[in-house]
Short mmCIF file of C-alpha atoms and ligand atoms in Angstrom, two decimals:
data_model
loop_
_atom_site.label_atom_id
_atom_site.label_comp_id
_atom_site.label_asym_id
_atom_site.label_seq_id
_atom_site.Cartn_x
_atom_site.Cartn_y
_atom_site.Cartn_z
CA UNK A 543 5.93 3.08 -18.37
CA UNK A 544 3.21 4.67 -20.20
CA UNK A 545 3.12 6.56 -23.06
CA UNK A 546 0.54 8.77 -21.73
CA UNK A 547 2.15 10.71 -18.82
CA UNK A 548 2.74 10.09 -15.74
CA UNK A 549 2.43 6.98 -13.94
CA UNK A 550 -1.12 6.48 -12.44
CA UNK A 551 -1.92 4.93 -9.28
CA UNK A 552 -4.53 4.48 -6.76
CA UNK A 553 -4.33 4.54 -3.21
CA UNK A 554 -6.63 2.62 -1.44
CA UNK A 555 -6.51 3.74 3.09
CA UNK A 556 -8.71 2.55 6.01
CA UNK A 557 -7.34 5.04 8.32
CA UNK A 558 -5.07 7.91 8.97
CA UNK A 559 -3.08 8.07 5.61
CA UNK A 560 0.19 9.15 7.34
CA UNK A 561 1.61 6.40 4.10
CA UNK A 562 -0.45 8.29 1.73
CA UNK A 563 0.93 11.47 2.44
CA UNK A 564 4.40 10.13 1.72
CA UNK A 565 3.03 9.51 -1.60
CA UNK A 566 1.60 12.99 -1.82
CA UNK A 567 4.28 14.71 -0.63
CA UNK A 568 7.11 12.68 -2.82
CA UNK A 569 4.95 12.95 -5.57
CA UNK A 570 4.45 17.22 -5.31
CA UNK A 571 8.59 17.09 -4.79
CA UNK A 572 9.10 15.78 -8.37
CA UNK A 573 10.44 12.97 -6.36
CA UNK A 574 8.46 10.11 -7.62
CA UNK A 575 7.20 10.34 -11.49
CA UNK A 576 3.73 9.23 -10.68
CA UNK A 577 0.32 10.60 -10.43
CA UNK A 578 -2.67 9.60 -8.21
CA UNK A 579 -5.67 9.38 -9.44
CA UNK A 580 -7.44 8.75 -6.72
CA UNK A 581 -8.02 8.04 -3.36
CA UNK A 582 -10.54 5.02 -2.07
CA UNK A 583 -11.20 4.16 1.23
CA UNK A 584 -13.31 1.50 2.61
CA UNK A 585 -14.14 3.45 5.62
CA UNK A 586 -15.99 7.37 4.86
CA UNK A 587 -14.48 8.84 8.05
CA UNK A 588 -10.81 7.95 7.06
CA UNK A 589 -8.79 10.97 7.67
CA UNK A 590 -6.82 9.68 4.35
CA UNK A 591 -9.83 10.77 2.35
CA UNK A 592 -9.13 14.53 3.92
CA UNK A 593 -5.59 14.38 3.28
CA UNK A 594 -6.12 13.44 -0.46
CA UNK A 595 -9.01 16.43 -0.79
CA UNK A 596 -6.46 19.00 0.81
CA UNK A 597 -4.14 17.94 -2.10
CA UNK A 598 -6.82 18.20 -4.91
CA UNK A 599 -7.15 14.54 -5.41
CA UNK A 600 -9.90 12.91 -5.97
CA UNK A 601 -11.00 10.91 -2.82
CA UNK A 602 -14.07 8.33 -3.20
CA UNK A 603 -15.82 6.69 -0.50
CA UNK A 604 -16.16 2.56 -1.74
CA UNK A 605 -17.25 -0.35 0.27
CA UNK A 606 -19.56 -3.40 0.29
CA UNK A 607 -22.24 -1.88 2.79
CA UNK A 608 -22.30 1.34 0.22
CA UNK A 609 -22.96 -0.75 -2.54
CA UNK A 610 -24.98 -3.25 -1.53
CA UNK A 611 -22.76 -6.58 -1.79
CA UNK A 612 -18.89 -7.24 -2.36
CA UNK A 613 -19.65 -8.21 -6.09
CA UNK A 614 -21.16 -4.89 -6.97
CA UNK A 615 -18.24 -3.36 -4.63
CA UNK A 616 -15.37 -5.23 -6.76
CA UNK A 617 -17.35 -4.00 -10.24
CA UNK A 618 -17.48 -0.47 -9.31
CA UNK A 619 -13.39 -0.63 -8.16
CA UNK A 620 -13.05 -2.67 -11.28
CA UNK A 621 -14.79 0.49 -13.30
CA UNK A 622 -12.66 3.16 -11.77
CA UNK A 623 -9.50 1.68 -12.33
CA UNK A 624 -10.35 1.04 -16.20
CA UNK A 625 -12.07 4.35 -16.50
CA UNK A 626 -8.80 5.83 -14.88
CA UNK A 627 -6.77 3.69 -16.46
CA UNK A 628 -4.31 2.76 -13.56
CA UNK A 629 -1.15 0.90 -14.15
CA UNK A 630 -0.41 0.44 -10.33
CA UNK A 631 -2.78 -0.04 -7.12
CA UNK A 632 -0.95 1.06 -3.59
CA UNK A 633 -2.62 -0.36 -0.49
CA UNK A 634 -1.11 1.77 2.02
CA UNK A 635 -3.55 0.52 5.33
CA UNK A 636 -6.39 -0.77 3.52
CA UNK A 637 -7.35 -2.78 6.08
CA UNK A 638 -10.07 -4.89 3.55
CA UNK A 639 -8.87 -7.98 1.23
CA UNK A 640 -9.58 -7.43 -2.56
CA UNK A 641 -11.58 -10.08 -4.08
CA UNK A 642 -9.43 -12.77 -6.59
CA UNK A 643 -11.30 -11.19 -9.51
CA UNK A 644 -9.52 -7.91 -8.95
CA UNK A 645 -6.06 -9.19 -7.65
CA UNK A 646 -5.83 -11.72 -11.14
CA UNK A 647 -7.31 -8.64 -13.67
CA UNK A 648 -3.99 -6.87 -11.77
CA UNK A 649 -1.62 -9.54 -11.12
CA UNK A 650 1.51 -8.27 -10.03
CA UNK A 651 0.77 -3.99 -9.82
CA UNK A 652 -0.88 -4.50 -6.43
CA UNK A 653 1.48 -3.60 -3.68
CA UNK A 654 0.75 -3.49 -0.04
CA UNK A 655 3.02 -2.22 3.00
CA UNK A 656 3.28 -4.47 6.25
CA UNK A 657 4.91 -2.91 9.57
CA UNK A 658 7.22 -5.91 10.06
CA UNK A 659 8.96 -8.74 8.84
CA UNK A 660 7.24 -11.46 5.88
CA UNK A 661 5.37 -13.91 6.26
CA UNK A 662 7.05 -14.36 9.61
CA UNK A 663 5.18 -11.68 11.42
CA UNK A 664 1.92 -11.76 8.89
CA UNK A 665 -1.21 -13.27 7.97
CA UNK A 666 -5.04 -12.64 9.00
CA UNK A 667 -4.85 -10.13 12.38
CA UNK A 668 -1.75 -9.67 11.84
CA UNK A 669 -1.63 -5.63 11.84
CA UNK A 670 -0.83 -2.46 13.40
CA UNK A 671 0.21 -2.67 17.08
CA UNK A 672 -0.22 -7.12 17.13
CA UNK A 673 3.31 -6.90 14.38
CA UNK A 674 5.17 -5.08 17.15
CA UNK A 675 3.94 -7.26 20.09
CA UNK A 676 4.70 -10.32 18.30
CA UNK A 677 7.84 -8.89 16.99
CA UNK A 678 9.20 -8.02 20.59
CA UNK A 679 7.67 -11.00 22.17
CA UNK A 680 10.30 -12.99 19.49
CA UNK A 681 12.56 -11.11 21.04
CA UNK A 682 14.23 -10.04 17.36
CA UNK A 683 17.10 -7.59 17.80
CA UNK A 684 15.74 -5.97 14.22
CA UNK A 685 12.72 -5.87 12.70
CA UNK A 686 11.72 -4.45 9.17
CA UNK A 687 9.05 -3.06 6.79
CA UNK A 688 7.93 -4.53 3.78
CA UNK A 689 6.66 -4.16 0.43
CA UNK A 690 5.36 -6.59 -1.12
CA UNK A 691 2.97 -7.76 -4.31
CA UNK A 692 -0.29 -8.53 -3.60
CA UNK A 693 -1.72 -12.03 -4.35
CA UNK A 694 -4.97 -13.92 -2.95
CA UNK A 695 -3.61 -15.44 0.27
CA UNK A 696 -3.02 -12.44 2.52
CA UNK A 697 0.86 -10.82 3.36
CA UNK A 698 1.68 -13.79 0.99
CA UNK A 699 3.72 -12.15 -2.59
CA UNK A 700 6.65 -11.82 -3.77
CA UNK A 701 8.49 -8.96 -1.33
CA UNK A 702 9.54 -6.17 -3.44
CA UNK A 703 11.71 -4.04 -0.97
CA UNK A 704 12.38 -4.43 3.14
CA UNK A 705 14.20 -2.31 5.50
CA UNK A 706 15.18 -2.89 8.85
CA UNK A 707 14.67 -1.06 11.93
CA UNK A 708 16.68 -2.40 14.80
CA UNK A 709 15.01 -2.61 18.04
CA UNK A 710 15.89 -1.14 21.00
CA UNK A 711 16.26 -2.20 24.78
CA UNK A 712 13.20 -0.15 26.06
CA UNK A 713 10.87 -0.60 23.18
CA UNK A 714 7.31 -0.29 23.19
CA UNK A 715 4.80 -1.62 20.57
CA UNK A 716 4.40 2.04 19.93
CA UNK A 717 7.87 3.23 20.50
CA UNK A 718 8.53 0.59 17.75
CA UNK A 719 5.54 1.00 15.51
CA UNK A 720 6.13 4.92 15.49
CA UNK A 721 9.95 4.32 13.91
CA UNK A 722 8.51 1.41 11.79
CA UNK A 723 6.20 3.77 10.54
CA UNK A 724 9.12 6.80 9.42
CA UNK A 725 10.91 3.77 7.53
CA UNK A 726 7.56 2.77 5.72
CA UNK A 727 7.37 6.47 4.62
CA UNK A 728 10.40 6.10 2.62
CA UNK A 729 10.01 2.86 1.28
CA UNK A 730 6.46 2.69 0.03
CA UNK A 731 7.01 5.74 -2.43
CA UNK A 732 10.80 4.11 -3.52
CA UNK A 733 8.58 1.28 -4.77
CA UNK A 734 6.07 3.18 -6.41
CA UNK A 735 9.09 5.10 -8.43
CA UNK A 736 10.69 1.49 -9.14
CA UNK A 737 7.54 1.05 -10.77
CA UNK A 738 6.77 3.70 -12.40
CA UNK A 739 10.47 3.81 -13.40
CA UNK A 740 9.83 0.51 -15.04
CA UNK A 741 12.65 -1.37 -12.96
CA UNK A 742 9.51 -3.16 -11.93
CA UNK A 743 8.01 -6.22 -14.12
CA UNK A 744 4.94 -6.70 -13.21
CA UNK A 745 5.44 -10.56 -14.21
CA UNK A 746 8.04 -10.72 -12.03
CA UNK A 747 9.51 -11.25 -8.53
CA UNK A 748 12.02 -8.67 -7.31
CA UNK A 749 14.49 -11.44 -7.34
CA UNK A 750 14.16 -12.17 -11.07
CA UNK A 751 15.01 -8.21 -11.72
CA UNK A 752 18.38 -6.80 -13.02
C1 GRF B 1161 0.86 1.15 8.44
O1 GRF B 1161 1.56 0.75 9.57
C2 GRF B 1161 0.90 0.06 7.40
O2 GRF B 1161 2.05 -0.71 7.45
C3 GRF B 1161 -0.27 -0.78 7.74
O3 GRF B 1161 -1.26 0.13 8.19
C4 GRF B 1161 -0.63 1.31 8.71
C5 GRF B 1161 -1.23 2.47 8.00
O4 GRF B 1161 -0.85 3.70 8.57
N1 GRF B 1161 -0.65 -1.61 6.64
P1 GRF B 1161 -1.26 5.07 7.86
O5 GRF B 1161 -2.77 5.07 7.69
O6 GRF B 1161 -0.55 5.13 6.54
O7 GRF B 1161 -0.82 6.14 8.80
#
């Protein structure tokens, strides 16, 4: 917990930001005692970058093509993060990897949120609608979604929180995703309030928590 404030956190999106505006919307409840910062997305036409500007937030355009390499990319996250001295990152469809340098400087306050069950139903291409397929291809009666800590081999940390969603008979990949997607809404910004809460060590797995 910090001394100064609120909790701070960054968001980083690729896309729509329908998990970010959980965050916003928890956040402007008094329901999560945490601020964000900012906004980065990889992609300038995110609609997540809109979201965060309707809300006052600052929302910064970042990526290797805008900066010329991934080394000067990974320096100039590195700077806002220090200058804006976050205590917890949030991927919430940040669709890019973050370079070891930045995932060892914050070992343990980088979270991400997968639609389905860990590692089972992860890895590299494993996102959006390719977790559902594969889920109902398995033929699972449940599946779930997932928190989990960030660490360099992708969908790989320690899982902080999961909830499951049981499947249905007539199921779609986007019947599915879209009630996936309602339970990721609640459990992204419980996490963020474990954290900020300090219930959270970042040294630690879930597991080793009382
Ligand atoms: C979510 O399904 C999340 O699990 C995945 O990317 C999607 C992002 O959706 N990592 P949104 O941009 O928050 O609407």
């Amino acid at each position: 917990m910090t001394t100064k404030g609120r909790f701070r956190i960054a968001v980083l999106v690729s896309g729509g930001g329908t998990n970010l505006q959980s965050i916003i919307d928890r956040v402007e409840a008094g329901k999560i005692n945490a601020q964000i910062e900012v906004v980065i997305s990889n992609n300038s036409k995110a609609y997540a970058l809109e979201r965060a500007r309707l809300h006052n937030i600052t929302a910064l355009h970042m990526s290797a093509k805008k900066f010329g390499s991934q080394e000067s990319l990974d320096e100039e996250l590195l700077k806002v993060f220090e200058e804006r001295e976050i205590e917890l990152v949030v991927l919430a469809g940040y669709m890019k990897l973050l370079s070891p340098a930045i995932i060892r400087k914050y070992a343990g306050r980088i979270i991400n949120i997968h639609p389905g069950p860990l590692p089972e139903f992860g890895g590299k291409g494993m996102h959006g609608l390719k977790v559902h397929e594969a889920v109902l291809s398995a033929g699972l009666r449940e599946t779930c979604a997932t928190v989990h800590v960030v660490d360099e081999i992708y969908d790989h940390g320690s899982i902080l929180l999961r909830r499951e969603v049981p499947i249905l008979a007539d199921d779609t990949p986007e019947s599915l995703a879209a009630r996936v997607l309602k339970v990721e809404h609640q459990i992204l910004p419980e996490v963020i309030n474990m954290y900020a809460e300090g219930k959270i060590d970042p040294g630690k797995n879930r597991e080793d928590q009382s």
